[in-house]
PDB file of C-alpha atoms in Angstrom:
ATOM      1  CA  UNK A 118      -0.004  -0.006   0.004  1.00 86.00           C
ATOM      2  CA  UNK A 119       1.242   3.449  -0.889  1.00 96.00           C
ATOM      3  CA  UNK A 120       0.919   5.370   2.397  1.00 96.00           C
ATOM      4  CA  UNK A 121       1.161   8.794   0.775  1.00 97.00           C
ATOM      5  CA  UNK A 122      -1.546   8.004  -1.782  1.00 97.00           C
ATOM      6  CA  UNK A 123      -3.755   6.484   0.923  1.00 97.00           C
ATOM      7  CA  UNK A 124      -3.335   9.608   3.082  1.00 98.00           C
ATOM      8  CA  UNK A 125      -4.272  11.895   0.178  1.00 98.00           C
ATOM      9  CA  UNK A 126      -7.347   9.828  -0.696  1.00 98.00           C
ATOM     10  CA  UNK A 127      -8.444   9.629   2.947  1.00 97.00           C
ATOM     11  CA  UNK A 128      -8.153  13.390   3.371  1.00 98.00           C
ATOM     12  CA  UNK A 129     -10.186  13.979   0.196  1.00 98.00           C
ATOM     13  CA  UNK A 130     -12.900  11.646   1.523  1.00 98.00           C
ATOM     14  CA  UNK A 131     -12.953  13.344   4.952  1.00 97.00           C
ATOM     15  CA  UNK A 132     -13.126  16.801   3.365  1.00 98.00           C
ATOM     16  CA  UNK A 133     -16.063  15.685   1.218  1.00 98.00           C
ATOM     17  CA  UNK A 134     -17.834  14.187   4.240  1.00 97.00           C
ATOM     18  CA  UNK A 135     -17.235  17.320   6.314  1.00 97.00           C
ATOM     19  CA  UNK A 136     -18.444  19.798   3.686  1.00 98.00           C
ATOM     20  CA  UNK A 137     -21.521  17.838   2.649  1.00 98.00           C
ATOM     21  CA  UNK A 138     -22.433  16.973   6.253  1.00 97.00           C
ATOM     22  CA  UNK A 139     -22.274  20.633   7.278  1.00 97.00           C
ATOM     23  CA  UNK A 140     -24.555  21.598   4.390  1.00 98.00           C
ATOM     24  CA  UNK A 141     -27.069  18.900   5.254  1.00 97.00           C
ATOM     25  CA  UNK A 142     -27.166  19.786   8.937  1.00 95.00           C
ATOM     26  CA  UNK A 143     -27.609  23.494   8.159  1.00 94.00           C
ATOM     27  CA  UNK A 144     -30.385  22.708   5.676  1.00 95.00           C
ATOM     28  CA  UNK A 145     -32.194  20.397   8.099  1.00 94.00           C
ATOM     29  CA  UNK A 146     -32.033  22.952  10.937  1.00 93.00           C
ATOM     30  CA  UNK A 147     -33.315  25.740   8.681  1.00 91.00           C
ATOM     31  CA  UNK A 148     -36.137  23.676   7.168  1.00 93.00           C
ATOM     32  CA  UNK A 149     -37.280  22.229  10.453  1.00 92.00           C
ATOM     33  CA  UNK A 150     -37.452  25.551  12.232  1.00 84.00           C
ATOM     34  CA  UNK A 151     -35.672  23.760  15.073  1.00 80.00           C
ATOM     35  CA  UNK A 152     -36.735  25.088  18.393  1.00 77.00           C
ATOM     36  CA  UNK A 153     -34.515  24.718  21.398  1.00 81.00           C
ATOM     37  CA  UNK A 154     -30.920  25.364  22.043  1.00 90.00           C
ATOM     38  CA  UNK A 155     -29.368  22.109  20.805  1.00 93.00           C
ATOM     39  CA  UNK A 156     -29.761  19.286  18.350  1.00 94.00           C
ATOM     40  CA  UNK A 157     -28.405  15.774  18.742  1.00 95.00           C
ATOM     41  CA  UNK A 158     -26.520  14.353  15.810  1.00 97.00           C
ATOM     42  CA  UNK A 159     -25.019  10.985  14.980  1.00 98.00           C
ATOM     43  CA  UNK A 160     -22.578   9.999  12.234  1.00 97.00           C
ATOM     44  CA  UNK A 161     -22.198   6.326  11.302  1.00 98.00           C
ATOM     45  CA  UNK A 162     -19.115   5.253   9.333  1.00 98.00           C
ATOM     46  CA  UNK A 163     -19.085   1.794   7.789  1.00 98.00           C
ATOM     47  CA  UNK A 164     -17.351  -0.051   4.998  1.00 98.00           C
ATOM     48  CA  UNK A 165     -18.441  -3.041   2.971  1.00 97.00           C
ATOM     49  CA  UNK A 166     -14.803  -3.913   2.224  1.00 98.00           C
ATOM     50  CA  UNK A 167     -13.076  -3.822   5.620  1.00 98.00           C
ATOM     51  CA  UNK A 168     -14.338  -4.367   9.165  1.00 98.00           C
ATOM     52  CA  UNK A 169     -15.334  -0.795   9.978  1.00 98.00           C
ATOM     53  CA  UNK A 170     -18.277   0.251  12.091  1.00 98.00           C
ATOM     54  CA  UNK A 171     -17.693   3.575  13.865  1.00 98.00           C
ATOM     55  CA  UNK A 172     -20.318   5.840  15.461  1.00 98.00           C
ATOM     56  CA  UNK A 173     -19.831   9.435  16.593  1.00 98.00           C
ATOM     57  CA  UNK A 174     -22.638  11.099  18.562  1.00 98.00           C
ATOM     58  CA  UNK A 175     -22.651  14.696  19.763  1.00 98.00           C
ATOM     59  CA  UNK A 176     -24.792  17.713  20.488  1.00 97.00           C
ATOM     60  CA  UNK A 177     -24.662  20.917  18.438  1.00 95.00           C
ATOM     61  CA  UNK A 178     -25.459  24.193  20.180  1.00 93.00           C
ATOM     62  CA  UNK A 179     -27.823  26.409  18.156  1.00 90.00           C
ATOM     63  CA  UNK A 180     -27.689  29.524  20.320  1.00 81.00           C
TER      64      UNK A 180
END
């Protein structure tokens, strides 16, 4: 495995995930008219090719 190539590809994937996830969260908050000070979010990362099942849960402050 070419470590440099893997690192570049991984960073491209993470950038794509970050940018698109931010857009989707912003859109959902706007469209829902979310009331309250926080929203709970969860990101699930899986792969069909390697044993990967990772969950990140957090709260986002709105105010």
